mmCIF file with all atom_site columns, C-alpha atoms in Angstrom:
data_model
loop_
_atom_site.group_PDB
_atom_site.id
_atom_site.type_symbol
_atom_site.label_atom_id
_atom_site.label_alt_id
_atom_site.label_comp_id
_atom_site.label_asym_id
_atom_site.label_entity_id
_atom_site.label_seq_id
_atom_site.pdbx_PDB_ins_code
_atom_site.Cartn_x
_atom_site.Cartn_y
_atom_site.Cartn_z
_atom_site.occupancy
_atom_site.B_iso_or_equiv
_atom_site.pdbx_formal_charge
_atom_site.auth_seq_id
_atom_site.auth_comp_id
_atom_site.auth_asym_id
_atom_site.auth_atom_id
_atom_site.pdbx_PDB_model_num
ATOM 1   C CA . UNK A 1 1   ? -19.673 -11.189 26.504 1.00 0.00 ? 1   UNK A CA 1
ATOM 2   C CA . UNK A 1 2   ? -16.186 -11.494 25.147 1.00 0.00 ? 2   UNK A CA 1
ATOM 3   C CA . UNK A 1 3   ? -14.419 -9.814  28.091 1.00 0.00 ? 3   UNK A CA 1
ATOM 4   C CA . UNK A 1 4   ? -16.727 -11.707 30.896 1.00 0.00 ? 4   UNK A CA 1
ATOM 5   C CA . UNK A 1 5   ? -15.600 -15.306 29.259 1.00 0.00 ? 5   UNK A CA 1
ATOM 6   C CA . UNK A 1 6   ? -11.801 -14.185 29.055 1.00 0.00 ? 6   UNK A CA 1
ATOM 7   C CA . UNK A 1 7   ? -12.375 -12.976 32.695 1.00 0.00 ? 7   UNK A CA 1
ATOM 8   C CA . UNK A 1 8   ? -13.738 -16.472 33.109 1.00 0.00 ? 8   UNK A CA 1
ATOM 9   C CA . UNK A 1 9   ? -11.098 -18.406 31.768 1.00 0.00 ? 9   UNK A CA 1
ATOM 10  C CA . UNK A 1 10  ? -7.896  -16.245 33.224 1.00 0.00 ? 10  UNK A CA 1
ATOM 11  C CA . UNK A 1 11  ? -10.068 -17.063 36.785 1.00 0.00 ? 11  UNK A CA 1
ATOM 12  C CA . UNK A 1 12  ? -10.150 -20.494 35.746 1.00 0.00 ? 12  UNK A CA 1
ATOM 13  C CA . UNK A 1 13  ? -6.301  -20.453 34.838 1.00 0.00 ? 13  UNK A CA 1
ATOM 14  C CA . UNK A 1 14  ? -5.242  -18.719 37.869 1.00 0.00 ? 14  UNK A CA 1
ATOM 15  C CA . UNK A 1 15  ? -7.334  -21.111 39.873 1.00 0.00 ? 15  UNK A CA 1
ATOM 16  C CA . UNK A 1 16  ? -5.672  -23.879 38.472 1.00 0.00 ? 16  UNK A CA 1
ATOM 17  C CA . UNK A 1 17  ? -2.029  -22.657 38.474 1.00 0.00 ? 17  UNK A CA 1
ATOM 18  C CA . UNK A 1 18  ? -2.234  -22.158 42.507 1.00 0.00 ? 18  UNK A CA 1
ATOM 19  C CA . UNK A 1 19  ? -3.952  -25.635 42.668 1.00 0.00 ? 19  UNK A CA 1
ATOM 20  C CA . UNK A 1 20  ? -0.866  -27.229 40.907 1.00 0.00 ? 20  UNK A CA 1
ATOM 21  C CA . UNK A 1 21  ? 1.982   -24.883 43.229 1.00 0.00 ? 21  UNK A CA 1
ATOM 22  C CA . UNK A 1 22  ? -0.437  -26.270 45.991 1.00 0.00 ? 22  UNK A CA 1
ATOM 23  C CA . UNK A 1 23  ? 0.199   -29.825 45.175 1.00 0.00 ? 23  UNK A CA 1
ATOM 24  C CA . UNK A 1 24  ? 3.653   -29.072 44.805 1.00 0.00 ? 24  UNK A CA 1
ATOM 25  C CA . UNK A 1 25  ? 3.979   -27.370 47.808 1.00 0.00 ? 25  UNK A CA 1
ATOM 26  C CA . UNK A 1 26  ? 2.413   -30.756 49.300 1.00 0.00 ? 26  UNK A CA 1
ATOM 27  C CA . UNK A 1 27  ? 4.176   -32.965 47.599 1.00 0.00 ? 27  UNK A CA 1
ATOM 28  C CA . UNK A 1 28  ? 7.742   -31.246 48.881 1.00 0.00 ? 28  UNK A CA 1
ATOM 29  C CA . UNK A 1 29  ? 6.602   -31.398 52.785 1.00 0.00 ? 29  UNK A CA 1
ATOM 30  C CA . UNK A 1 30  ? 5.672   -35.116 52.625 1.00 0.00 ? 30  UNK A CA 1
ATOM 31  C CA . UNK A 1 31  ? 9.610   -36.007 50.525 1.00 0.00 ? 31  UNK A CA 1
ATOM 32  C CA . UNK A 1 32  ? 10.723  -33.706 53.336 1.00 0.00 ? 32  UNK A CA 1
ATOM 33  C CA . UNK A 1 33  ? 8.835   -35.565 56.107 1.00 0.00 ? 33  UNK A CA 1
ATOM 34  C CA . UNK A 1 34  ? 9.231   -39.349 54.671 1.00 0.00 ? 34  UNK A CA 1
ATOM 35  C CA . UNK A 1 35  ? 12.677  -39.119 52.839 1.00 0.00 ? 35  UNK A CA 1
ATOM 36  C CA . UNK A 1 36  ? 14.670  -37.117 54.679 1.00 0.00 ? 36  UNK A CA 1
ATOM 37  C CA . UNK A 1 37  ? 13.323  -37.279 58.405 1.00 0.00 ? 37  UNK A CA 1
ATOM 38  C CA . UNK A 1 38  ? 15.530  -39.537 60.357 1.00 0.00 ? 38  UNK A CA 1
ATOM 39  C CA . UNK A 1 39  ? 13.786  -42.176 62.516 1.00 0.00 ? 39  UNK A CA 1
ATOM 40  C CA . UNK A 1 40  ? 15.029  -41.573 65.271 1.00 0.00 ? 40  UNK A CA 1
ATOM 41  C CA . UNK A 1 41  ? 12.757  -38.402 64.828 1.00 0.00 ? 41  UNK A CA 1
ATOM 42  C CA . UNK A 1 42  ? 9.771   -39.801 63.042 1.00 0.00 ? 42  UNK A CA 1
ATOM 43  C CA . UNK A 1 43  ? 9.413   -43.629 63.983 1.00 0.00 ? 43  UNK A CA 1
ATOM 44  C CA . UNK A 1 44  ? 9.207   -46.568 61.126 1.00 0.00 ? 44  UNK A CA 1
ATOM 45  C CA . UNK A 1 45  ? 5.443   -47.559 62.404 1.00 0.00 ? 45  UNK A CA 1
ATOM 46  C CA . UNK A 1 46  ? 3.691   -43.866 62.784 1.00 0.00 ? 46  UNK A CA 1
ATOM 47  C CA . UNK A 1 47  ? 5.644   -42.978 59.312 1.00 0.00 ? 47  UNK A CA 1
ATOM 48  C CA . UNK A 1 48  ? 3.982   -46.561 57.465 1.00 0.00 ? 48  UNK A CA 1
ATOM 49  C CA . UNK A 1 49  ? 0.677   -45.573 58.673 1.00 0.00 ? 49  UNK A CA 1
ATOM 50  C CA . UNK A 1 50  ? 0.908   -41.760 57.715 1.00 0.00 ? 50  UNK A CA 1
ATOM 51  C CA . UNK A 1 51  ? 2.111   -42.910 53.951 1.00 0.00 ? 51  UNK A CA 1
ATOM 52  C CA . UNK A 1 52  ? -0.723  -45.007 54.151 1.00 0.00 ? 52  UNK A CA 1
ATOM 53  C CA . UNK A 1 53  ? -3.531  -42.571 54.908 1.00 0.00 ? 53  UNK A CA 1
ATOM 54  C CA . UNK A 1 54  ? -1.964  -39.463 52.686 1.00 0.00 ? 54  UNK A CA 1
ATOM 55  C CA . UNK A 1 55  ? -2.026  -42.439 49.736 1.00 0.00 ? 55  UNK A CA 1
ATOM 56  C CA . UNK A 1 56  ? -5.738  -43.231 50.674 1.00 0.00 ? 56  UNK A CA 1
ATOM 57  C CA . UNK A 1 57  ? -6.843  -39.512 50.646 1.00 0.00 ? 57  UNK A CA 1
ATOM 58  C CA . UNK A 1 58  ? -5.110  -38.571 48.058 1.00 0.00 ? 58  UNK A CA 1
ATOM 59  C CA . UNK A 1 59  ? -6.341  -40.856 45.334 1.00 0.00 ? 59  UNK A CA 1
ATOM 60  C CA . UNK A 1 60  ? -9.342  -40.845 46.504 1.00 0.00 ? 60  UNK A CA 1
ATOM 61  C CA . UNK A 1 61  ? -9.749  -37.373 45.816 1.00 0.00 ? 61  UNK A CA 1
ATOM 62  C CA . UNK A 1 62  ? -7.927  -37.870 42.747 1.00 0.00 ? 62  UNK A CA 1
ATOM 63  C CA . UNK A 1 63  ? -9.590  -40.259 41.289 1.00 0.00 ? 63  UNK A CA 1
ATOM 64  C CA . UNK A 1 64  ? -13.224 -38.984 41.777 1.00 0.00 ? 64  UNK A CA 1
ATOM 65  C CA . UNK A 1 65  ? -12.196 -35.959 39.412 1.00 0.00 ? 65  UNK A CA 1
ATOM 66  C CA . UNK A 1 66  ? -13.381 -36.844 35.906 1.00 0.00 ? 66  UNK A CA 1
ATOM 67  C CA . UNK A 1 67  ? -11.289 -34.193 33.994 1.00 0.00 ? 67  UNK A CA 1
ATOM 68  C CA . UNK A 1 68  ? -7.885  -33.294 35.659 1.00 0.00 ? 68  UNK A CA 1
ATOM 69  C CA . UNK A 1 69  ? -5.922  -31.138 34.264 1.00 0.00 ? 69  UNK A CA 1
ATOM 70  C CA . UNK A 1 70  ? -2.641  -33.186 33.197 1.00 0.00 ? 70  UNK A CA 1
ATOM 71  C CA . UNK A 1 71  ? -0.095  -31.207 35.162 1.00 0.00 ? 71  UNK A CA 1
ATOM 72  C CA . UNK A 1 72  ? -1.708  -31.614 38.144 1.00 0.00 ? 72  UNK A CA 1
ATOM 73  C CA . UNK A 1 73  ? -2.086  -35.894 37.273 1.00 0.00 ? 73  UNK A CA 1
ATOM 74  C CA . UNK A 1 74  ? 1.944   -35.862 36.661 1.00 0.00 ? 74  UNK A CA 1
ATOM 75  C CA . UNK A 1 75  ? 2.154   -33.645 40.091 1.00 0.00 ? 75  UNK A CA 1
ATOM 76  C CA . UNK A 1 76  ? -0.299  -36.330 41.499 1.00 0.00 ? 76  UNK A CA 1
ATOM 77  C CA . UNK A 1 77  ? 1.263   -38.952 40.304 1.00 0.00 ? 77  UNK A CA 1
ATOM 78  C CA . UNK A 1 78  ? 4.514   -38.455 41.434 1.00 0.00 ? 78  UNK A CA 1
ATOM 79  C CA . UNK A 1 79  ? 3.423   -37.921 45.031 1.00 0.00 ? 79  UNK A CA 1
ATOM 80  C CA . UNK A 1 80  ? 1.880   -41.102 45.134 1.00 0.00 ? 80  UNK A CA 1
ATOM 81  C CA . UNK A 1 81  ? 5.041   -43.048 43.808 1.00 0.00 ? 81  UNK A CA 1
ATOM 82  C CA . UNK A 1 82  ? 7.670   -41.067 46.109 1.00 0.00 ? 82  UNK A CA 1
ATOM 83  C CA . UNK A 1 83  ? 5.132   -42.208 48.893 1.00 0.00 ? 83  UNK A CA 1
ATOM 84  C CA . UNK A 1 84  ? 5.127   -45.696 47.835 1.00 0.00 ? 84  UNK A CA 1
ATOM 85  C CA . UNK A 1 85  ? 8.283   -45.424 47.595 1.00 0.00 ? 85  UNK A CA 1
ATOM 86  C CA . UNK A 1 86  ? 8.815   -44.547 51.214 1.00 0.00 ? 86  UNK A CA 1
ATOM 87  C CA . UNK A 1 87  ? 6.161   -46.795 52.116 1.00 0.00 ? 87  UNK A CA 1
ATOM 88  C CA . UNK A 1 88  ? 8.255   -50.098 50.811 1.00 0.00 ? 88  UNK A CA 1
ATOM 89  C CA . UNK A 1 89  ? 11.742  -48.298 52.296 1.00 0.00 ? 89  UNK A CA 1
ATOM 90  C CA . UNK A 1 90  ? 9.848   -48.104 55.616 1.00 0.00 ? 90  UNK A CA 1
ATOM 91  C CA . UNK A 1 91  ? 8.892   -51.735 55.835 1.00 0.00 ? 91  UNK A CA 1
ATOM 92  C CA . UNK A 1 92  ? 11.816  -52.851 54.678 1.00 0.00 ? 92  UNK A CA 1
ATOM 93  C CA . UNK A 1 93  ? 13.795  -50.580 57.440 1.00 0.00 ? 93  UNK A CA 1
ATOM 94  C CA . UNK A 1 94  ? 11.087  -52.281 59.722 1.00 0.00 ? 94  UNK A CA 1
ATOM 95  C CA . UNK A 1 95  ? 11.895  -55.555 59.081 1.00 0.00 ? 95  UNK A CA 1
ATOM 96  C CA . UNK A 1 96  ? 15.822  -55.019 59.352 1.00 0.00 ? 96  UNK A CA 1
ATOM 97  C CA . UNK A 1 97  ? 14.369  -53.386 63.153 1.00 0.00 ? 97  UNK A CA 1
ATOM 98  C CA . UNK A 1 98  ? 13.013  -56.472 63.981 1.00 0.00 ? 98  UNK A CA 1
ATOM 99  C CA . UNK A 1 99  ? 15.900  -59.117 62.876 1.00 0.00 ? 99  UNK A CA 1
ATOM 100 C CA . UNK A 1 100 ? 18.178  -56.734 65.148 1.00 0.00 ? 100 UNK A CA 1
ATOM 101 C CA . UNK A 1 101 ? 15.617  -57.076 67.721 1.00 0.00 ? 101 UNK A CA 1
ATOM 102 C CA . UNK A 1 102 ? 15.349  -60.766 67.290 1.00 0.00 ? 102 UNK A CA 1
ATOM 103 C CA . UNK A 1 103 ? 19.177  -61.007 68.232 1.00 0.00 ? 103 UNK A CA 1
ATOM 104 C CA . UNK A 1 104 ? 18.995  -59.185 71.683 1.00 0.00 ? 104 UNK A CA 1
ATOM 105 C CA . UNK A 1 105 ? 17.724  -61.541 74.731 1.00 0.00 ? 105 UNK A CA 1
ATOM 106 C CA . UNK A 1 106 ? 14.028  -60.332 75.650 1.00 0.00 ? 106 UNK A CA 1
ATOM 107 C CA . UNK A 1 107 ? 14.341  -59.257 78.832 1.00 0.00 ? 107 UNK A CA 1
ATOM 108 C CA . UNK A 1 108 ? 16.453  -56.366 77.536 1.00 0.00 ? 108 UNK A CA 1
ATOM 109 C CA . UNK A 1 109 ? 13.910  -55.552 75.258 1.00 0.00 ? 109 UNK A CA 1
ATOM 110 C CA . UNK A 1 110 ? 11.603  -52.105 76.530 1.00 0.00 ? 110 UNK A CA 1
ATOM 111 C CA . UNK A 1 111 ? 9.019   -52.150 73.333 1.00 0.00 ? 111 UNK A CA 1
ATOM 112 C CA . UNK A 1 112 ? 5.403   -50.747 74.352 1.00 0.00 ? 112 UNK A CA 1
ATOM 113 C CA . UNK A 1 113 ? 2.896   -53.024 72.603 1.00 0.00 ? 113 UNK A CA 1
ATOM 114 C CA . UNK A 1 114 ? 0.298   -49.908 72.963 1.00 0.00 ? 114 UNK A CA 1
ATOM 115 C CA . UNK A 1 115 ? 2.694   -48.139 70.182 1.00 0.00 ? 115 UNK A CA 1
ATOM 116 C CA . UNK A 1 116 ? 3.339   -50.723 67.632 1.00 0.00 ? 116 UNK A CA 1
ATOM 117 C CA . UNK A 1 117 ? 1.335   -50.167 64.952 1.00 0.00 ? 117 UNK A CA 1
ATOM 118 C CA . UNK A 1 118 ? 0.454   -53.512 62.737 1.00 0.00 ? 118 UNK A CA 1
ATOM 119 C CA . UNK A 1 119 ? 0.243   -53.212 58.917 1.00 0.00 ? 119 UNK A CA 1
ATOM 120 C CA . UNK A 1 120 ? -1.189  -56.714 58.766 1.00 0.00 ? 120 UNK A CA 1
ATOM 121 C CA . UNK A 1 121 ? -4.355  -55.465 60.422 1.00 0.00 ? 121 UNK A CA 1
ATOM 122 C CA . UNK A 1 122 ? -8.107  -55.201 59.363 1.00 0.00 ? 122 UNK A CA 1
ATOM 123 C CA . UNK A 1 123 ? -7.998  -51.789 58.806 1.00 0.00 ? 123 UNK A CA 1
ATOM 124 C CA . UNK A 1 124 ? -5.153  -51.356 57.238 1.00 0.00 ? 124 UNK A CA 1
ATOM 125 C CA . UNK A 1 125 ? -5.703  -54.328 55.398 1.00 0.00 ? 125 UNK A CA 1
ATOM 126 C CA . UNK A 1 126 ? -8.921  -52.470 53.974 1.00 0.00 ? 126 UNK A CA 1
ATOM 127 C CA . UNK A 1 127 ? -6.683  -49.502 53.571 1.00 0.00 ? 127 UNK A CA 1
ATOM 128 C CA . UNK A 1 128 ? -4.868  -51.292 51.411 1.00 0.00 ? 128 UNK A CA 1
ATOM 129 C CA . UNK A 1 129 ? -7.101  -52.861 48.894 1.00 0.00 ? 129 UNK A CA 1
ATOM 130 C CA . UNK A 1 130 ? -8.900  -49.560 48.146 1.00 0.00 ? 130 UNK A CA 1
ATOM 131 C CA . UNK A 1 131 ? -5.823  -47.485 47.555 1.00 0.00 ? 131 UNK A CA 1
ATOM 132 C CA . UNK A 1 132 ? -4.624  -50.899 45.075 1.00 0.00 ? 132 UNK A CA 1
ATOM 133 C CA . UNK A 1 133 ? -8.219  -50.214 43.712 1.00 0.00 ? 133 UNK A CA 1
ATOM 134 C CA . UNK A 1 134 ? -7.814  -46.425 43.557 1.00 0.00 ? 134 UNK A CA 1
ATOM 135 C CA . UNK A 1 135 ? -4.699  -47.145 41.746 1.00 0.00 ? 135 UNK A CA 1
ATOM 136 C CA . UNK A 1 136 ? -5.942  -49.480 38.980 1.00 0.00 ? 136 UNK A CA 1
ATOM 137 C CA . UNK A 1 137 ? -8.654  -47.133 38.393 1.00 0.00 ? 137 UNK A CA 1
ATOM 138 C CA . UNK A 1 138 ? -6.101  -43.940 38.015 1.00 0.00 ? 138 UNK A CA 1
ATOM 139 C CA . UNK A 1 139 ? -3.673  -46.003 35.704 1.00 0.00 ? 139 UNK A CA 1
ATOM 140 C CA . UNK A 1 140 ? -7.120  -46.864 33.507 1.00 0.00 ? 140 UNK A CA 1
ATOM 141 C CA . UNK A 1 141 ? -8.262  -43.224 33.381 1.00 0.00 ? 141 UNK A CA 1
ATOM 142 C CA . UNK A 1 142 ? -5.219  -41.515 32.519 1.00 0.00 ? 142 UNK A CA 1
ATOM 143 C CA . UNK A 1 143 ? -4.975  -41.228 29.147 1.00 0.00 ? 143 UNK A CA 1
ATOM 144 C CA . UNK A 1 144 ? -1.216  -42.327 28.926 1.00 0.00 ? 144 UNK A CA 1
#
């Protein structure tokens, strides 16, 4: 009985290691994809829409879990705030876009409605309130 439940709980360790150098692993593509990647490369508008959708899943996910283990909540956590983070540089990049847009007369202006993305919209707007829900709810059941 003894060596099944260390057999067990070195499983359960293991299991739990790799799911925390996963995370990591995750959390270094998206600072390598959102910080770093010009945009010229990967556009303001697709970039907004991807934070916004990796912040949804992921604390959704997150929060459903009722006992987390805490390196894997700091690991968690800091993924969500380096994509917030990104998320408020790439609006505010966006906005600088479109008072340098403003300036240049309109018929020199080649912008393909089909490919702006709106983060004022329905969806998003949705998007929005349930990852500021999600939020509340992972600041109330962490037990800092």
């Amino acid at each position: 009985k003894i060596l099944t439940y260390a057999l067990k709980h070195n499983n359960h360790r293991s299991y739990s290691s790799s799911t925390v150098e996963y995370m990591d692993a995750w959390r270094q593509v998206v600072e390598v994809l959102c910080a770093v990647t010009p945009p010229d490369i990967f556009p303001v508008d697709p970039r907004m829409v991807l934070l916004l959708e990796i912040v949804h899943v992921l604390l959704k996910k997150v929060v459903c879990v009722d006992n987390i283990a805490a390196e894997l909540a700091v690991k968690c956590s800091g993924m969500v705030m380096i994509m917030l983070v990104n998320l408020r540089h790439s609006l505010v990049l966006k906005m600088k876009q479109e008072r340098i847009l403003k300036d240049v007369p309109e018929h020199q202006l080649e912008i393909d409605s089909r490919k702006k993305y709106d983060l004022k919209s329905e969806n998003n707007m949705s998007t929005l309130r349930i990852i500021l829900s999600n939020i509340i709810k992972w600041i109330l059941s962490s037990s800092i």
